[in-house]
């Protein structure tokens, strides 16, 4: 147990350093001020997946797409920039991101960060983690970045993940272990190092627990899809 705690402390220090570097990059990318109203006019390529409750992607496996309404603007910007650069390699998202200007990204990020704020999310109590999951969370030092309840990241360039679909979280976590693939995977020094510590079965346990936590992310159906 002592060795586990020491590992967690070491990982925490590494994560803080990663946050600092990633935040600086995100701040640079956010030099353009976003306009939420303009973003609402630019979301046509987003709503076909993220505007349909329960919508599922089919590549590289079937999983529910993430909720992005209420997500941190800085994180959305960082994620779209990562798709543009190829650090995230999902073909559809890369194609969409590469069609966006810096202003487009800033506007869409501003829009989705406030989208659905007037809609309430059903309140639920946070479930207690099992001893096994608690051990995995400590090993990964997960709250060092994603914050209390996985809903209050310590920096805006990190995502809220509480309540995201479990199958999406599982696929996202696995993607950090598949860097060499040309059409799949995510390159991130911090998350890659963390994800590779775990078996896929352990990542699924983490995904299932984080998905069960209360959060304020949501999918807001577009009126045309209702």
CSV table of C-alpha atoms in Angstrom, one decimal:
chain,number,residue,atom,x,y,z
A,1,UNK,CA,0.0,0.0,0.0
A,2,UNK,CA,2.9,2.3,0.8
A,3,UNK,CA,4.4,1.7,-2.6
A,4,UNK,CA,1.0,2.4,-4.2
A,5,UNK,CA,0.7,5.7,-2.4
A,6,UNK,CA,4.3,6.7,-3.4
A,7,UNK,CA,3.4,5.9,-7.1
A,8,UNK,CA,0.3,8.0,-6.9
A,9,UNK,CA,2.3,10.9,-5.5
A,10,UNK,CA,4.8,10.6,-8.3
A,11,UNK,CA,2.1,10.4,-10.9
A,12,UNK,CA,0.4,13.5,-9.4
A,13,UNK,CA,3.6,15.5,-9.8
A,14,UNK,CA,3.9,14.3,-13.4
A,15,UNK,CA,0.3,15.3,-14.0
A,16,UNK,CA,0.7,18.7,-12.6
A,17,UNK,CA,3.6,19.3,-14.9
A,18,UNK,CA,1.6,18.0,-17.8
A,19,UNK,CA,-1.3,20.3,-17.0
A,20,UNK,CA,1.0,23.3,-17.0
A,21,UNK,CA,2.4,22.5,-20.4
A,22,UNK,CA,-0.9,21.6,-21.9
A,23,UNK,CA,-2.6,24.7,-20.4
A,24,UNK,CA,0.1,26.9,-22.0
A,25,UNK,CA,-0.6,25.3,-25.4
A,26,UNK,CA,-4.3,25.7,-25.0
A,27,UNK,CA,-4.0,29.3,-23.9
A,28,UNK,CA,-2.0,30.0,-27.1
A,29,UNK,CA,-4.7,28.3,-29.2
A,30,UNK,CA,-7.4,30.4,-27.5
A,31,UNK,CA,-6.0,33.7,-28.7
A,32,UNK,CA,-9.2,34.2,-30.7
A,33,UNK,CA,-12.2,35.1,-28.7
A,34,UNK,CA,-15.2,32.8,-29.2
A,35,UNK,CA,-18.7,34.0,-29.9
A,36,UNK,CA,-21.4,31.5,-28.8
A,37,UNK,CA,-24.0,33.0,-31.0
A,38,UNK,CA,-21.7,32.6,-34.0
A,39,UNK,CA,-21.0,29.1,-32.9
A,40,UNK,CA,-24.7,28.2,-33.0
A,41,UNK,CA,-24.6,29.0,-36.7
A,42,UNK,CA,-21.6,26.8,-37.3
A,43,UNK,CA,-22.7,23.5,-35.6
A,44,UNK,CA,-24.2,21.8,-38.7
A,45,UNK,CA,-21.4,19.2,-38.7
A,46,UNK,CA,-21.7,18.6,-34.9
A,47,UNK,CA,-25.4,18.1,-34.4
A,48,UNK,CA,-25.7,15.0,-36.6
A,49,UNK,CA,-23.9,13.0,-33.9
A,50,UNK,CA,-23.7,15.1,-30.8
A,51,UNK,CA,-27.3,16.5,-31.1
A,52,UNK,CA,-29.0,13.1,-31.1
A,53,UNK,CA,-29.5,11.4,-27.7
A,54,UNK,CA,-28.1,7.9,-27.7
A,55,UNK,CA,-26.4,8.3,-31.1
A,56,UNK,CA,-23.7,5.7,-31.6
A,57,UNK,CA,-20.5,5.7,-33.6
A,58,UNK,CA,-19.4,2.5,-35.4
A,59,UNK,CA,-15.7,3.1,-35.8
A,60,UNK,CA,-13.5,1.4,-34.6
A,61,UNK,CA,-16.3,-0.2,-32.6
A,62,UNK,CA,-19.8,0.7,-31.6
A,63,UNK,CA,-20.1,3.2,-28.8
A,64,UNK,CA,-22.2,6.1,-27.8
A,65,UNK,CA,-20.8,9.5,-28.8
A,66,UNK,CA,-19.8,11.8,-25.9
A,67,UNK,CA,-22.0,14.5,-24.5
A,68,UNK,CA,-20.4,17.9,-25.3
A,69,UNK,CA,-23.1,20.4,-24.2
A,70,UNK,CA,-21.7,21.9,-21.0
A,71,UNK,CA,-18.1,20.8,-21.6
A,72,UNK,CA,-15.2,23.2,-20.9
A,73,UNK,CA,-14.6,25.5,-23.8
A,74,UNK,CA,-10.8,25.2,-23.4
A,75,UNK,CA,-11.1,21.4,-23.6
A,76,UNK,CA,-13.2,21.5,-26.7
A,77,UNK,CA,-10.7,23.8,-28.3
A,78,UNK,CA,-7.8,21.6,-27.3
A,79,UNK,CA,-9.5,18.5,-28.6
A,80,UNK,CA,-10.3,20.0,-32.0
A,81,UNK,CA,-6.8,21.3,-32.3
A,82,UNK,CA,-5.5,17.8,-31.5
A,83,UNK,CA,-7.7,16.4,-34.3
A,84,UNK,CA,-6.4,19.0,-36.7
A,85,UNK,CA,-2.7,18.2,-35.9
A,86,UNK,CA,-3.3,14.4,-35.9
A,87,UNK,CA,-2.6,13.9,-32.2
A,88,UNK,CA,-6.1,12.4,-32.3
A,89,UNK,CA,-6.7,10.2,-35.3
A,90,UNK,CA,-10.4,9.4,-35.6
A,91,UNK,CA,-11.0,9.9,-39.4
A,92,UNK,CA,-14.4,11.6,-39.1
A,93,UNK,CA,-13.4,14.0,-36.4
A,94,UNK,CA,-10.1,14.8,-38.2
A,95,UNK,CA,-11.9,15.6,-41.4
A,96,UNK,CA,-14.4,17.9,-39.5
A,97,UNK,CA,-11.7,19.6,-37.5
A,98,UNK,CA,-9.5,20.2,-40.5
A,99,UNK,CA,-12.3,22.1,-42.2
A,100,UNK,CA,-12.5,24.6,-39.3
A,101,UNK,CA,-10.7,27.9,-38.9
A,102,UNK,CA,-9.3,29.0,-35.6
A,103,UNK,CA,-12.3,31.3,-35.2
A,104,UNK,CA,-14.7,28.5,-36.0
A,105,UNK,CA,-13.2,26.4,-33.2
A,106,UNK,CA,-13.3,29.3,-30.7
A,107,UNK,CA,-17.0,30.0,-31.6
A,108,UNK,CA,-18.0,26.3,-31.4
A,109,UNK,CA,-16.2,25.9,-28.1
A,110,UNK,CA,-17.9,29.0,-26.6
A,111,UNK,CA,-21.3,27.7,-27.9
A,112,UNK,CA,-21.1,24.2,-26.5
A,113,UNK,CA,-19.7,25.3,-23.1
A,114,UNK,CA,-22.9,27.2,-22.4
A,115,UNK,CA,-25.3,25.0,-24.5
A,116,UNK,CA,-28.2,23.6,-22.5
A,117,UNK,CA,-27.4,25.6,-19.3
A,118,UNK,CA,-31.2,26.2,-18.9
A,119,UNK,CA,-31.9,22.5,-18.9
A,120,UNK,CA,-31.6,20.6,-15.6
A,121,UNK,CA,-29.9,17.3,-15.2
A,122,UNK,CA,-31.7,14.7,-12.9
A,123,UNK,CA,-30.0,14.8,-9.6
A,124,UNK,CA,-28.4,11.6,-8.3
A,125,UNK,CA,-26.1,10.7,-5.5
A,126,UNK,CA,-22.6,9.7,-6.3
A,127,UNK,CA,-22.2,5.9,-5.8
A,128,UNK,CA,-19.4,4.6,-3.6
A,129,UNK,CA,-16.6,3.0,-5.5
A,130,UNK,CA,-15.6,-0.6,-4.9
A,131,UNK,CA,-12.3,-1.3,-3.2
A,132,UNK,CA,-10.9,-2.4,-6.5
A,133,UNK,CA,-12.0,0.7,-8.4
A,134,UNK,CA,-10.7,2.9,-5.5
A,135,UNK,CA,-7.3,1.2,-5.9
A,136,UNK,CA,-7.3,1.8,-9.7
A,137,UNK,CA,-8.3,5.5,-9.2
A,138,UNK,CA,-5.4,5.9,-6.8
A,139,UNK,CA,-3.0,4.2,-9.1
A,140,UNK,CA,-3.9,6.5,-12.0
A,141,UNK,CA,-4.1,9.6,-9.8
A,142,UNK,CA,-7.2,10.4,-11.8
A,143,UNK,CA,-8.6,13.2,-9.7
A,144,UNK,CA,-5.3,15.1,-10.0
A,145,UNK,CA,-6.6,16.4,-13.3
A,146,UNK,CA,-10.3,15.7,-13.5
A,147,UNK,CA,-11.0,17.0,-10.1
A,148,UNK,CA,-13.7,16.4,-7.5
A,149,UNK,CA,-16.3,13.9,-8.7
A,150,UNK,CA,-14.6,13.9,-12.1
A,151,UNK,CA,-16.8,17.0,-12.8
A,152,UNK,CA,-14.5,19.8,-11.7
A,153,UNK,CA,-11.2,19.6,-13.7
A,154,UNK,CA,-8.3,21.6,-12.1
A,155,UNK,CA,-7.8,23.3,-15.5
A,156,UNK,CA,-10.2,24.2,-18.2
A,157,UNK,CA,-8.2,22.4,-20.9
A,158,UNK,CA,-9.0,19.1,-19.1
A,159,UNK,CA,-12.5,17.5,-19.7
A,160,UNK,CA,-15.4,16.9,-17.4
A,161,UNK,CA,-16.0,13.2,-17.7
A,162,UNK,CA,-18.5,12.4,-14.9
A,163,UNK,CA,-21.6,10.8,-16.5
A,164,UNK,CA,-20.2,10.3,-19.9
A,165,UNK,CA,-21.3,7.1,-21.6
A,166,UNK,CA,-19.3,4.1,-20.3
A,167,UNK,CA,-18.7,2.7,-23.7
A,168,UNK,CA,-17.3,6.0,-24.9
A,169,UNK,CA,-15.0,6.4,-21.9
A,170,UNK,CA,-13.7,2.9,-22.4
A,171,UNK,CA,-13.0,3.5,-26.1
A,172,UNK,CA,-11.3,6.9,-25.3
A,173,UNK,CA,-9.1,5.3,-22.6
A,174,UNK,CA,-8.1,2.5,-24.9
A,175,UNK,CA,-7.3,5.0,-27.6
A,176,UNK,CA,-4.4,6.3,-25.6
A,177,UNK,CA,-2.8,2.8,-25.8
A,178,UNK,CA,-2.9,2.6,-29.6
A,179,UNK,CA,-0.6,5.5,-30.7
A,180,UNK,CA,0.9,3.7,-33.7
A,181,UNK,CA,-2.4,3.3,-35.6
A,182,UNK,CA,-2.8,5.6,-38.6
A,183,UNK,CA,-6.6,6.0,-38.2
A,184,UNK,CA,-7.1,5.4,-34.5
A,185,UNK,CA,-5.6,6.5,-31.3
A,186,UNK,CA,-4.6,9.5,-29.3
A,187,UNK,CA,-1.2,10.9,-28.6
A,188,UNK,CA,-0.9,12.4,-25.2
A,189,UNK,CA,2.1,11.9,-23.0
A,190,UNK,CA,0.3,12.1,-19.7
A,191,UNK,CA,-2.8,10.0,-20.6
A,192,UNK,CA,-0.8,7.6,-22.6
A,193,UNK,CA,1.4,6.8,-19.6
A,194,UNK,CA,-1.5,6.4,-17.3
A,195,UNK,CA,-3.7,4.3,-19.6
A,196,UNK,CA,-0.9,1.9,-20.4
A,197,UNK,CA,-0.6,1.0,-16.7
A,198,UNK,CA,-4.0,-0.7,-16.9
A,199,UNK,CA,-5.4,-3.8,-18.6
A,200,UNK,CA,-8.5,-3.2,-20.8
A,201,UNK,CA,-10.6,-5.0,-18.2
A,202,UNK,CA,-9.4,-2.5,-15.6
A,203,UNK,CA,-10.1,0.4,-18.0
A,204,UNK,CA,-13.6,-0.9,-18.4
A,205,UNK,CA,-14.1,-0.9,-14.6
A,206,UNK,CA,-12.9,2.7,-14.4
A,207,UNK,CA,-15.2,3.7,-17.3
A,208,UNK,CA,-18.2,2.1,-15.8
A,209,UNK,CA,-17.6,3.8,-12.4
A,210,UNK,CA,-17.0,7.3,-13.9
A,211,UNK,CA,-20.0,7.0,-16.1
A,212,UNK,CA,-22.2,6.3,-13.0
A,213,UNK,CA,-21.2,9.6,-11.4
A,214,UNK,CA,-23.4,12.7,-11.5
A,215,UNK,CA,-22.3,15.4,-13.8
A,216,UNK,CA,-23.7,18.4,-15.8
A,217,UNK,CA,-22.8,17.3,-19.3
A,218,UNK,CA,-25.8,16.6,-21.6
A,219,UNK,CA,-27.0,15.9,-25.1
A,220,UNK,CA,-29.4,18.6,-26.2
A,221,UNK,CA,-31.5,17.4,-29.1
A,222,UNK,CA,-31.8,19.9,-32.0
A,223,UNK,CA,-35.4,20.9,-32.7
A,224,UNK,CA,-35.2,19.3,-36.1
A,225,UNK,CA,-34.5,15.9,-34.5
A,226,UNK,CA,-37.2,16.0,-31.8
